[in-house]
PDB file of C-alpha atoms in Angstrom:
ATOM      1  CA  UNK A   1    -154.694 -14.239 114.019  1.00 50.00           C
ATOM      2  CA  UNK A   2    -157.614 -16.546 114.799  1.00 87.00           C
ATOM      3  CA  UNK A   3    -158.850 -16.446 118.704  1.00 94.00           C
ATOM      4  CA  UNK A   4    -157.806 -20.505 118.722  1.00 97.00           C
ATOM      5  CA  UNK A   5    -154.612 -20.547 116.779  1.00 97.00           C
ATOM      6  CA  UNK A   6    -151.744 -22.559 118.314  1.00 97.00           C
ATOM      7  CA  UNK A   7    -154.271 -22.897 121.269  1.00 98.00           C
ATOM      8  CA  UNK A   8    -154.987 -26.821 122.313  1.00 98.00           C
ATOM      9  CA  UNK A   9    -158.844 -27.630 122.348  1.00 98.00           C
ATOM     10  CA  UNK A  10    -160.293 -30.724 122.848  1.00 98.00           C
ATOM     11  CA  UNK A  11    -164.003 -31.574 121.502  1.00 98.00           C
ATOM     12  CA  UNK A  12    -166.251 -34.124 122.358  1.00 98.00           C
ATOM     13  CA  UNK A  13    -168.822 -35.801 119.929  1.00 98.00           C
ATOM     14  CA  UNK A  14    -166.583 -34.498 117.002  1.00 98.00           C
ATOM     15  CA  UNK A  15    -167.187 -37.739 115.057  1.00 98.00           C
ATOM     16  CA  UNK A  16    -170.172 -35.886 112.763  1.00 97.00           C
ATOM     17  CA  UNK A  17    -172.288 -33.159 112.628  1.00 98.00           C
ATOM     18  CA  UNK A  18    -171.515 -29.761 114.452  1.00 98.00           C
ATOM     19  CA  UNK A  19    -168.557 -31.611 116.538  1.00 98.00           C
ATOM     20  CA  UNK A  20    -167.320 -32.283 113.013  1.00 98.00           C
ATOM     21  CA  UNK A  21    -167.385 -29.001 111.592  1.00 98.00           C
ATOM     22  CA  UNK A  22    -166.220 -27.163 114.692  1.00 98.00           C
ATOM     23  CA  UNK A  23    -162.779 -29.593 113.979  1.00 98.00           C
ATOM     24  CA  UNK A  24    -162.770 -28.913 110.856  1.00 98.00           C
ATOM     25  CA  UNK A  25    -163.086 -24.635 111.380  1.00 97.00           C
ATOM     26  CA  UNK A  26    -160.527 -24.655 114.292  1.00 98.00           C
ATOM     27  CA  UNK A  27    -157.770 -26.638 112.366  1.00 98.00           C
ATOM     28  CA  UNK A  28    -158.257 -24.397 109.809  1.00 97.00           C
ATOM     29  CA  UNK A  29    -157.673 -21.482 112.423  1.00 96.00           C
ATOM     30  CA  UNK A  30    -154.672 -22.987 113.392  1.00 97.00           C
ATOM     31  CA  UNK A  31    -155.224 -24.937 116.653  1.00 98.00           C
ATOM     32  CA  UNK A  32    -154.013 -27.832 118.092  1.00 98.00           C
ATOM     33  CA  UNK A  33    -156.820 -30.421 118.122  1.00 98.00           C
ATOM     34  CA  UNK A  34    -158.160 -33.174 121.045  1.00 98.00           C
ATOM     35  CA  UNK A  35    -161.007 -35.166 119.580  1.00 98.00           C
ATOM     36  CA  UNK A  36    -163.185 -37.608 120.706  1.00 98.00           C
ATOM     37  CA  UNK A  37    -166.609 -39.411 119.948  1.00 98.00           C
ATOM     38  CA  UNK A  38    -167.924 -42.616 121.126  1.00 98.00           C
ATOM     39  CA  UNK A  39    -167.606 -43.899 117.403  1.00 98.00           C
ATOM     40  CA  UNK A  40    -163.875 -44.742 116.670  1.00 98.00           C
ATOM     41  CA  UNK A  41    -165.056 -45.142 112.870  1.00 98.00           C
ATOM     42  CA  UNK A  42    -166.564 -41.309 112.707  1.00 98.00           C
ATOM     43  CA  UNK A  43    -164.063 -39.494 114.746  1.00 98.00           C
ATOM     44  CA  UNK A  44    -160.754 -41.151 112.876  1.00 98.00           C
ATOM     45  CA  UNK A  45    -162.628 -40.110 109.544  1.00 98.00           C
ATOM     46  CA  UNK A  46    -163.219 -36.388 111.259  1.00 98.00           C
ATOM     47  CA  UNK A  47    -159.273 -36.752 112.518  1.00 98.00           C
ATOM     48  CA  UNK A  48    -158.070 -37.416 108.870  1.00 98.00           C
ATOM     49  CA  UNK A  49    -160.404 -34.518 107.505  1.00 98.00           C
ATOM     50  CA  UNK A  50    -158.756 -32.096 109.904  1.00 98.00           C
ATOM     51  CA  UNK A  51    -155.083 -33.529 109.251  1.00 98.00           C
ATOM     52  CA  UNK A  52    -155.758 -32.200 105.424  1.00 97.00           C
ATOM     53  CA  UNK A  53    -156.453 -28.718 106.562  1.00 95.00           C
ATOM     54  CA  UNK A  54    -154.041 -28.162 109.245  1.00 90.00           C
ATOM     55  CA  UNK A  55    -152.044 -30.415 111.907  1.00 93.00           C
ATOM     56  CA  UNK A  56    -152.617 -34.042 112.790  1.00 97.00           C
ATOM     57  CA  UNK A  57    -154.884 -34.004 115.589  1.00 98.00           C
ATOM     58  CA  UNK A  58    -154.965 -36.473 118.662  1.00 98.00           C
ATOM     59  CA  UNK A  59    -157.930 -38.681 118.464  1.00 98.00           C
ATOM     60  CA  UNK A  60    -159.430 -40.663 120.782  1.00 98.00           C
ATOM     61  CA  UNK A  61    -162.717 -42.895 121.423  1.00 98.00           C
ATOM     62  CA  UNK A  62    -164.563 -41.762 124.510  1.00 98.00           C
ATOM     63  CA  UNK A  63    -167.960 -42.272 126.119  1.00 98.00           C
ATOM     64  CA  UNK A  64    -168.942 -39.181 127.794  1.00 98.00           C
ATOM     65  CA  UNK A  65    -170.640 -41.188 130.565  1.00 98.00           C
ATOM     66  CA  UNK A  66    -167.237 -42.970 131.312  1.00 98.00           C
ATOM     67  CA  UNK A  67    -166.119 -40.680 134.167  1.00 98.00           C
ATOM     68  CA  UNK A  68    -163.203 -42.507 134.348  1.00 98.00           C
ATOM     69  CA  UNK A  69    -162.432 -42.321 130.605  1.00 98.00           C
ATOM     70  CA  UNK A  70    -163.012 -38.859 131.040  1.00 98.00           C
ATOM     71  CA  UNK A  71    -160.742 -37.966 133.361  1.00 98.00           C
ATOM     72  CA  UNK A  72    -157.581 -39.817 131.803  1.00 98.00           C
ATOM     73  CA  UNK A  73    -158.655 -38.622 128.234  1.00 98.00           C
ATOM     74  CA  UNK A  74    -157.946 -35.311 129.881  1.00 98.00           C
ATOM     75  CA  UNK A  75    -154.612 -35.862 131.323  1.00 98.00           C
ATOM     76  CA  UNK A  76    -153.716 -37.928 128.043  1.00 98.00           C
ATOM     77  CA  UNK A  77    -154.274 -34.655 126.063  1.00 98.00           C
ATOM     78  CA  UNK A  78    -152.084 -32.838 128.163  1.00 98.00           C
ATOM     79  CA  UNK A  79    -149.377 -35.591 128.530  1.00 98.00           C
ATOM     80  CA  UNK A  80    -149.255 -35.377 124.557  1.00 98.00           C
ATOM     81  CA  UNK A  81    -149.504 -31.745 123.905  1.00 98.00           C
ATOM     82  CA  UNK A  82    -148.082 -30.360 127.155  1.00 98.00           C
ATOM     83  CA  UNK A  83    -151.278 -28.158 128.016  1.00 98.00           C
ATOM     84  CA  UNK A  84    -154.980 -27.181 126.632  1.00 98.00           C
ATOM     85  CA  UNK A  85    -156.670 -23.954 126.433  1.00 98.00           C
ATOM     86  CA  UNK A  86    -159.822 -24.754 125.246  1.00 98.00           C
ATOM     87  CA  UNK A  87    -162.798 -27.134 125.540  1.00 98.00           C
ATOM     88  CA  UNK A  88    -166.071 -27.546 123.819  1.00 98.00           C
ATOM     89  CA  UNK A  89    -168.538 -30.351 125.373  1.00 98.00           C
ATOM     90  CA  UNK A  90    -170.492 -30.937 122.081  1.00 98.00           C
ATOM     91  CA  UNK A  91    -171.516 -34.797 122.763  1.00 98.00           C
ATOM     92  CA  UNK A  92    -175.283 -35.207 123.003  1.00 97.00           C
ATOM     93  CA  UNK A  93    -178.168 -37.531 122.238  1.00 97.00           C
ATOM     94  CA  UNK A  94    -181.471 -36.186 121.260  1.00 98.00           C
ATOM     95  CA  UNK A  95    -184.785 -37.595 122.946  1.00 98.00           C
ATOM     96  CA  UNK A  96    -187.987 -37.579 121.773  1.00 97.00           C
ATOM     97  CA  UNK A  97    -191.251 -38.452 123.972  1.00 96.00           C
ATOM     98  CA  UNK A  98    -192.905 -36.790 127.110  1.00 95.00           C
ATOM     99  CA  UNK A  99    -193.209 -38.031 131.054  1.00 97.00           C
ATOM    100  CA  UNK A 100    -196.653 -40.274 131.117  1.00 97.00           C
ATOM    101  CA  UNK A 101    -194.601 -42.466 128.006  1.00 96.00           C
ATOM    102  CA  UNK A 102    -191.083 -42.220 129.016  1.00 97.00           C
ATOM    103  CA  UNK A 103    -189.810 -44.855 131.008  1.00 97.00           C
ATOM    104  CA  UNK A 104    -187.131 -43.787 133.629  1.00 98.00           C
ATOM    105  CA  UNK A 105    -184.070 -45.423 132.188  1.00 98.00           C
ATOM    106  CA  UNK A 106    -184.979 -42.717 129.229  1.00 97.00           C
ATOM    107  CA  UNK A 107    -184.604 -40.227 131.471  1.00 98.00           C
ATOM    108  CA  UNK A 108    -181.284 -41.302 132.798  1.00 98.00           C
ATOM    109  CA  UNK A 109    -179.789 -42.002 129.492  1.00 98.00           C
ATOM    110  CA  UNK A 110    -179.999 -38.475 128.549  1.00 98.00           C
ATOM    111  CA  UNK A 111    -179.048 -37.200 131.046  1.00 98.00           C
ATOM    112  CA  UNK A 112    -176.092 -39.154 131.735  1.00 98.00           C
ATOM    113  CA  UNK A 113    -174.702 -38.465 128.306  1.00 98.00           C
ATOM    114  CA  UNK A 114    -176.281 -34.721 127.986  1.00 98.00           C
ATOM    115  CA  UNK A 115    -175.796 -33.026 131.183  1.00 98.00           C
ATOM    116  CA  UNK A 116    -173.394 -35.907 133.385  1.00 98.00           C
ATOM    117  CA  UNK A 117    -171.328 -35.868 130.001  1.00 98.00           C
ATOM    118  CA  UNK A 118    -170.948 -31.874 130.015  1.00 98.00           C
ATOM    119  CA  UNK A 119    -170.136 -32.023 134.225  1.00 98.00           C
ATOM    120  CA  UNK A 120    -167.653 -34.844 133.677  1.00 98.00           C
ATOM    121  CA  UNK A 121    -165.449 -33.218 131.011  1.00 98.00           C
ATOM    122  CA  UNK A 122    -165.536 -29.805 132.602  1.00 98.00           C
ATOM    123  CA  UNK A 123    -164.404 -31.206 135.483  1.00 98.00           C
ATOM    124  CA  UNK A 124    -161.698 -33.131 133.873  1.00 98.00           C
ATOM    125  CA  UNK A 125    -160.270 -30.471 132.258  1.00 98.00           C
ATOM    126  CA  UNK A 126    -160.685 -27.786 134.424  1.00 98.00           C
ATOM    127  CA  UNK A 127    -157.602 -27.962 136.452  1.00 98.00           C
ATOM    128  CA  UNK A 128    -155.501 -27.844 133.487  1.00 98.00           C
ATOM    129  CA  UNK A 129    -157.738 -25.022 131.472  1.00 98.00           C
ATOM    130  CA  UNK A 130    -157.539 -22.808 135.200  1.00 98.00           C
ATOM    131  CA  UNK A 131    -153.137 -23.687 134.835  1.00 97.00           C
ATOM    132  CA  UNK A 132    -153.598 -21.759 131.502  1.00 97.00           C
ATOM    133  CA  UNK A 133    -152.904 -18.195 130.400  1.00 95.00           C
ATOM    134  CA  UNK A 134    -155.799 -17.652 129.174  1.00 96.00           C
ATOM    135  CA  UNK A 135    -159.003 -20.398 128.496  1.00 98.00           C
ATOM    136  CA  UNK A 136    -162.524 -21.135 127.357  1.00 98.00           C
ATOM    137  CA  UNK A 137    -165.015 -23.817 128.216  1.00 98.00           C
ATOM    138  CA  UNK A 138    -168.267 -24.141 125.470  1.00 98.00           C
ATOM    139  CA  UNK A 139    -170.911 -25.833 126.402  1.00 98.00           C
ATOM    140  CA  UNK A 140    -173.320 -26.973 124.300  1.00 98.00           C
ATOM    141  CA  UNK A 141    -177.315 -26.688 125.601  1.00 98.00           C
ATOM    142  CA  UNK A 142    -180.526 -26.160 123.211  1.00 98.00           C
ATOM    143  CA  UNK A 143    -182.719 -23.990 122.205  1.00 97.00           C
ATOM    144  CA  UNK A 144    -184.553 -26.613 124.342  1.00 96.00           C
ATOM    145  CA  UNK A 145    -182.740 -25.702 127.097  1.00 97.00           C
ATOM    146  CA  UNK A 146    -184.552 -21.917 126.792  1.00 96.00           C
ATOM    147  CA  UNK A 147    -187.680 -23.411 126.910  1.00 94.00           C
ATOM    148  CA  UNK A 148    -189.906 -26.466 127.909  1.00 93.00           C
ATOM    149  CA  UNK A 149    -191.658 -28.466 125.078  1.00 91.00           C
ATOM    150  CA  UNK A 150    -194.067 -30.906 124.488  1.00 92.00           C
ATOM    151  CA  UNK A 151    -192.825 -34.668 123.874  1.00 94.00           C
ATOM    152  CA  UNK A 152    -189.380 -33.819 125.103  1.00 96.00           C
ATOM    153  CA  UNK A 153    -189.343 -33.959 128.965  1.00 96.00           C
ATOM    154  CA  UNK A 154    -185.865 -36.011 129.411  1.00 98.00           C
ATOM    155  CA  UNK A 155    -184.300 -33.770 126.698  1.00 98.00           C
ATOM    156  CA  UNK A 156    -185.169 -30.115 127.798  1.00 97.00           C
ATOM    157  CA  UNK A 157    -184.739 -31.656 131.355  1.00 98.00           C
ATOM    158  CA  UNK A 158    -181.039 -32.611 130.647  1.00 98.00           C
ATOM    159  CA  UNK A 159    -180.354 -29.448 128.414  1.00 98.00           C
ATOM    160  CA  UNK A 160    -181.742 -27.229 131.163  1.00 98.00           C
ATOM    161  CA  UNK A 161    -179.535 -28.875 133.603  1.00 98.00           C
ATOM    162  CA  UNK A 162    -176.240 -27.636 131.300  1.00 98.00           C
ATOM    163  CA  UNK A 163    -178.148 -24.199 131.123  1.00 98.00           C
ATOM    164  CA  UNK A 164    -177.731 -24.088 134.426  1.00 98.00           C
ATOM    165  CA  UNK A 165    -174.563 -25.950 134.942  1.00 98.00           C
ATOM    166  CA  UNK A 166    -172.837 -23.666 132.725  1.00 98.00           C
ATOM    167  CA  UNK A 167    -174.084 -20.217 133.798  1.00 98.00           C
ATOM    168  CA  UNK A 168    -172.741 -21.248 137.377  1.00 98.00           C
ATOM    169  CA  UNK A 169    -169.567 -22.354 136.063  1.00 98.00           C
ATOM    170  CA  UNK A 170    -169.107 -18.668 134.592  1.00 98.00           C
ATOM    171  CA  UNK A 171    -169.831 -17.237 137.477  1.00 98.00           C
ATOM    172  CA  UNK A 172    -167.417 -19.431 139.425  1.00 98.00           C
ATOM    173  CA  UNK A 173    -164.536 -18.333 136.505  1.00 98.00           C
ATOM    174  CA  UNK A 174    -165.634 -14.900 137.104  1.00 97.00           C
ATOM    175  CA  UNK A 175    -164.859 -14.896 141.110  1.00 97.00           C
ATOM    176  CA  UNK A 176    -161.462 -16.764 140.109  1.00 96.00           C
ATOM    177  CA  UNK A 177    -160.290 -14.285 137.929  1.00 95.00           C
ATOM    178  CA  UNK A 178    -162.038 -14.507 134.712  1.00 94.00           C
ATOM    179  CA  UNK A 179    -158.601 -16.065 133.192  1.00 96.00           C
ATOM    180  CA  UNK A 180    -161.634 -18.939 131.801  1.00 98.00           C
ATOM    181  CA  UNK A 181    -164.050 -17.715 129.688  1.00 98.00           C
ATOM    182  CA  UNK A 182    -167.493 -19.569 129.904  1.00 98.00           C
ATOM    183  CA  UNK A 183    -170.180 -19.434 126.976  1.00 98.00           C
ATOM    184  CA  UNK A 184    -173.161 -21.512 126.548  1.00 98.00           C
ATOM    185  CA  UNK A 185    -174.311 -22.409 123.023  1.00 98.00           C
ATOM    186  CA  UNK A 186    -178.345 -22.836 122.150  1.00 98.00           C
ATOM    187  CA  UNK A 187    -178.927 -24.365 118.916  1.00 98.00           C
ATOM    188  CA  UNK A 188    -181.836 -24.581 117.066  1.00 97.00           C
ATOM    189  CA  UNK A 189    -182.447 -27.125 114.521  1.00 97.00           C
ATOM    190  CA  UNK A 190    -179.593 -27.935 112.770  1.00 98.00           C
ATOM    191  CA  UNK A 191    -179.677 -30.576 110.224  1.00 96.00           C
ATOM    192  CA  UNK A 192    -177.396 -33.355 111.498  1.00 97.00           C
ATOM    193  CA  UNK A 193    -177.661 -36.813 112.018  1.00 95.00           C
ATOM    194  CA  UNK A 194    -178.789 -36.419 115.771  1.00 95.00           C
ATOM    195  CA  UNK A 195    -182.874 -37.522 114.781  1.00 96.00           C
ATOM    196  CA  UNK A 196    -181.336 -40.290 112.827  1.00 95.00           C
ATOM    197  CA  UNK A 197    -180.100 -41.374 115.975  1.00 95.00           C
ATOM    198  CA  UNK A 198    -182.885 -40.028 118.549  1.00 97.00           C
ATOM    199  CA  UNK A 199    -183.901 -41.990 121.426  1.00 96.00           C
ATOM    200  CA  UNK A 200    -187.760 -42.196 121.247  1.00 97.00           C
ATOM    201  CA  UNK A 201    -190.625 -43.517 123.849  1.00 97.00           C
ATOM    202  CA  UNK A 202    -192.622 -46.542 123.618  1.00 96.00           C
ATOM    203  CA  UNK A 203    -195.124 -45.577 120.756  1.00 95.00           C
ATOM    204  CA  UNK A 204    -193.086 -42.778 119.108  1.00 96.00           C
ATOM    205  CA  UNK A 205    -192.309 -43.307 115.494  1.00 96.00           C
ATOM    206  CA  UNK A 206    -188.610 -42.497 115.208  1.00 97.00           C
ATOM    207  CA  UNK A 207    -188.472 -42.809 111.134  1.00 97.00           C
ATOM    208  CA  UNK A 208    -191.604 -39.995 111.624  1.00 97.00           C
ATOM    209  CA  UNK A 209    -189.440 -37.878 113.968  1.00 96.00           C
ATOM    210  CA  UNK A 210    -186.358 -38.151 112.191  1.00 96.00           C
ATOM    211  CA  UNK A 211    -188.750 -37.076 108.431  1.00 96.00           C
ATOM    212  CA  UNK A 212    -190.000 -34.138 110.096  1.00 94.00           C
ATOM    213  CA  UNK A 213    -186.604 -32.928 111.788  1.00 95.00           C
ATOM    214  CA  UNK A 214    -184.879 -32.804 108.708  1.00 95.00           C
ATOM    215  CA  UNK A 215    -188.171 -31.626 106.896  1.00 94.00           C
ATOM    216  CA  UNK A 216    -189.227 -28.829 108.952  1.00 90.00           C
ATOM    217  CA  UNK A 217    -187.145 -28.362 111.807  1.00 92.00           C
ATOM    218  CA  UNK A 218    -183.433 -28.114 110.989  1.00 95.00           C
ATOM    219  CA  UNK A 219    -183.196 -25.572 108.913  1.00 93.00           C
ATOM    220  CA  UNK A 220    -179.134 -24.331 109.750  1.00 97.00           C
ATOM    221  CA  UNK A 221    -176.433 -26.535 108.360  1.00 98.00           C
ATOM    222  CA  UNK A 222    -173.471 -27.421 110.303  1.00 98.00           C
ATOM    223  CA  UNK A 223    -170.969 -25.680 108.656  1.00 98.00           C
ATOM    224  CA  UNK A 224    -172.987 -22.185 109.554  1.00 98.00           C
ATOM    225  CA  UNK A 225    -173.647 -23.021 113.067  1.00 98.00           C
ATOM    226  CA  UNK A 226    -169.949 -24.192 113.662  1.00 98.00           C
ATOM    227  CA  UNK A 227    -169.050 -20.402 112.338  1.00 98.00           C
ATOM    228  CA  UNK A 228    -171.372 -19.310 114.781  1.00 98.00           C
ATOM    229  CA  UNK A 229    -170.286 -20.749 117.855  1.00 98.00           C
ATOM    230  CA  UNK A 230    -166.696 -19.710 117.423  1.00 98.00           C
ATOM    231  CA  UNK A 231    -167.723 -16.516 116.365  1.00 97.00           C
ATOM    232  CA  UNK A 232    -169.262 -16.090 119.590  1.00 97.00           C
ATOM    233  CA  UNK A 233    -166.771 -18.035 121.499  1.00 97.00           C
ATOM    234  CA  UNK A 234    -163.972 -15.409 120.522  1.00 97.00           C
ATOM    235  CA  UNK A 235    -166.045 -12.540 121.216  1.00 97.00           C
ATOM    236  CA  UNK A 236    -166.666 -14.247 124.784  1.00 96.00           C
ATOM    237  CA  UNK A 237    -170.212 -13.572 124.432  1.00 98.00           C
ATOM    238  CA  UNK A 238    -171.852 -15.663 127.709  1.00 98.00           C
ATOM    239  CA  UNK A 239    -174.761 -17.012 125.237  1.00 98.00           C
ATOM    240  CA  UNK A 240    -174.429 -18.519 122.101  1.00 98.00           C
ATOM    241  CA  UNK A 241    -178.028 -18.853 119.855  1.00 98.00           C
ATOM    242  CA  UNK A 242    -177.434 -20.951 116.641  1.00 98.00           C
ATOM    243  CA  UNK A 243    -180.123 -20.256 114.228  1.00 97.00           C
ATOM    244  CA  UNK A 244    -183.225 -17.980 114.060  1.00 96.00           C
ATOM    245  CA  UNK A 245    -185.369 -20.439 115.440  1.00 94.00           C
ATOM    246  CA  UNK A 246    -183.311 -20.139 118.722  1.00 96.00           C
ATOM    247  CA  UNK A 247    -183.451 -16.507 118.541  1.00 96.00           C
ATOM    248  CA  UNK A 248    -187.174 -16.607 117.679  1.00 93.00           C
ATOM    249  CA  UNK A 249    -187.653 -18.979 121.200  1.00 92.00           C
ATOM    250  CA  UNK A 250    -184.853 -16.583 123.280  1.00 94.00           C
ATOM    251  CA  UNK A 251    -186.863 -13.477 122.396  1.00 93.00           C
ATOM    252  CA  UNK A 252    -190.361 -14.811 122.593  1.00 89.00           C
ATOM    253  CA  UNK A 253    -189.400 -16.261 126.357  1.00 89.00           C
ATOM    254  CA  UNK A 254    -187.797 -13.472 127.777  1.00 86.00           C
ATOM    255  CA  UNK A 255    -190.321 -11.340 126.442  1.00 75.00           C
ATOM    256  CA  UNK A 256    -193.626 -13.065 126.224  1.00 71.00           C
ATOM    257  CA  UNK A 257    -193.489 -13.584 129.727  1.00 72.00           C
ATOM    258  CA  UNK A 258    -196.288 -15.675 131.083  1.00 66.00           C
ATOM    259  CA  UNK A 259    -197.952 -15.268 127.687  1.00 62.00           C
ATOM    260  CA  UNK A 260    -194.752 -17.328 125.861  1.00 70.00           C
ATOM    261  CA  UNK A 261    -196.494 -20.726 125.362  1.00 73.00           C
ATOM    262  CA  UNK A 262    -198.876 -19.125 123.764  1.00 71.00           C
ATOM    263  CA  UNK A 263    -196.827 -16.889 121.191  1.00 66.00           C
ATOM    264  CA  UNK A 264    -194.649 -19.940 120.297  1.00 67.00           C
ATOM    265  CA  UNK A 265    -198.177 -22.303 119.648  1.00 71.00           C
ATOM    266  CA  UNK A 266    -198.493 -19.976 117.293  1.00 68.00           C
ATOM    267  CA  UNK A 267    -195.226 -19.466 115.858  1.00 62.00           C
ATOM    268  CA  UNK A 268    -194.006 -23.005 115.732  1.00 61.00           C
ATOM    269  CA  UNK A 269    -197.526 -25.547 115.442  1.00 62.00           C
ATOM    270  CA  UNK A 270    -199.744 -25.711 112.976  1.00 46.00           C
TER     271      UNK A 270
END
């Protein structure tokens, strides 16, 4: 039996891309689905994909920054399915631009939907995940969150903040029992819609960004990296890396040492 069947798991930013395909996996599997995006549009299309391959799942609009959305979203998808075992905080917006050009509302936007959004829904759901059994939070990071990169300040400064977030969250799980598993995810470039939809800085061409993202940088569909989350997620391995590109930057940083800004100039600029 699949590690989620018959388990209750809610997903945020399941209206496209790895959100979607995560859905799509996990009703497959079996389990009981939660899902919400901010687009009511993408998520009910996502909600009727997943209704063909298993059971109708609950589906609901949500803005991660909405604390107060959060929080009754949560008790909503315990109200209708009487518990929840799992969560996976995939929402995110991508950000493209460095300090001197960034203005600071940039730099709250991000992180108010890519680290504020990951804090408010573990905290929503946690009392109910820590009433379960057994129970797993995912949280999804970077492979910017690994490592700092030019023209990307607000995002690797958000994505580092769930790097962070998260690994004290396991630890937390750990002293309370370990009955909630914890695991981070890192992807690389994966080719969704998320430069299509990227945030830039004064003076940043965003058509340019989103051409060389899907170009050159995403080279892992959704489909594979949505295997490879859950894969890791049911072996309740602490890290997740999505892609070789993420495993290039995890191995080059931790083993570089002072030396790893150089060895990824040359690995990933021309």
């Amino acid at each position: 039996m699949a590690y989620f069947a018959d388990r209750v798991v809610a997903i945020t930013g399941a209206g496209s891309g790895i959100g979607r395909e995560l859905a799509l996996a996990l009703a497959r599997d079996g389990a009981l689905l939660a899902l919400s995006d901010k687009s009511a549009d993408a998520v009910a299309e996502t909600g009727r994909l997943c209704a063909e391959e298993g059971e109708k799942p609950a589906v609901t609009t949500l803005d991660v920054t909405d604390r107060s959305a959060v929080l009754a979203h949560a008790a909503a998808t315990v109200a209708h399915f009487g518990r929840v075992e799992a969560l996976f905080n995939n929402a995110g917006i991508l950000h493209v631009g460095g300090v001197a050009e960034s203005p600071f509302s940039d730099f709250e936007q991000v992180m108010d939907v890519d680290f504020w959004g990951v804090v408010n829904g573990t905290k929503a759901f946690l009392p109910y995940l820590l009433a379960a059994e057994q129970a797993h939070v995912v949280n999804t990071s970077s492979a910017f969150g690994l490592v700092g990169m030019a023209q990307h300040a607000p995002y690797n400064a958000a994505k580092f903040a769930v790097r962070g977030f998260t690994d004290s969250l396991r630890q937390d799980m750990r002293a309370a029992g370990g009955k909630v598993r914890v695991t981070a995810v890192y992807p690389g470039g994966v080719l969704t819609s998320i430069a299509r939809s990227a945030l830039v800085a004064p003076g940043i061409d965003a058509e340019a960004v989103a051409r060389r993202f899907e170009g050159h940088v995403a080279r892992t569909s959704p489909a594979a990296a949505a295997r490879t989350i859950l894969r890791g997620a049911a072996r309740g391995e602490a890290k997740v890396l999505v892609g070789l590109d993420a495993l290039l930057v995890d191995l080059i940083t931790r083993f570089a040492g002072s030396y790893h800004e150089r060895v990824l100039d040359m690995v990933f600029r021309s």
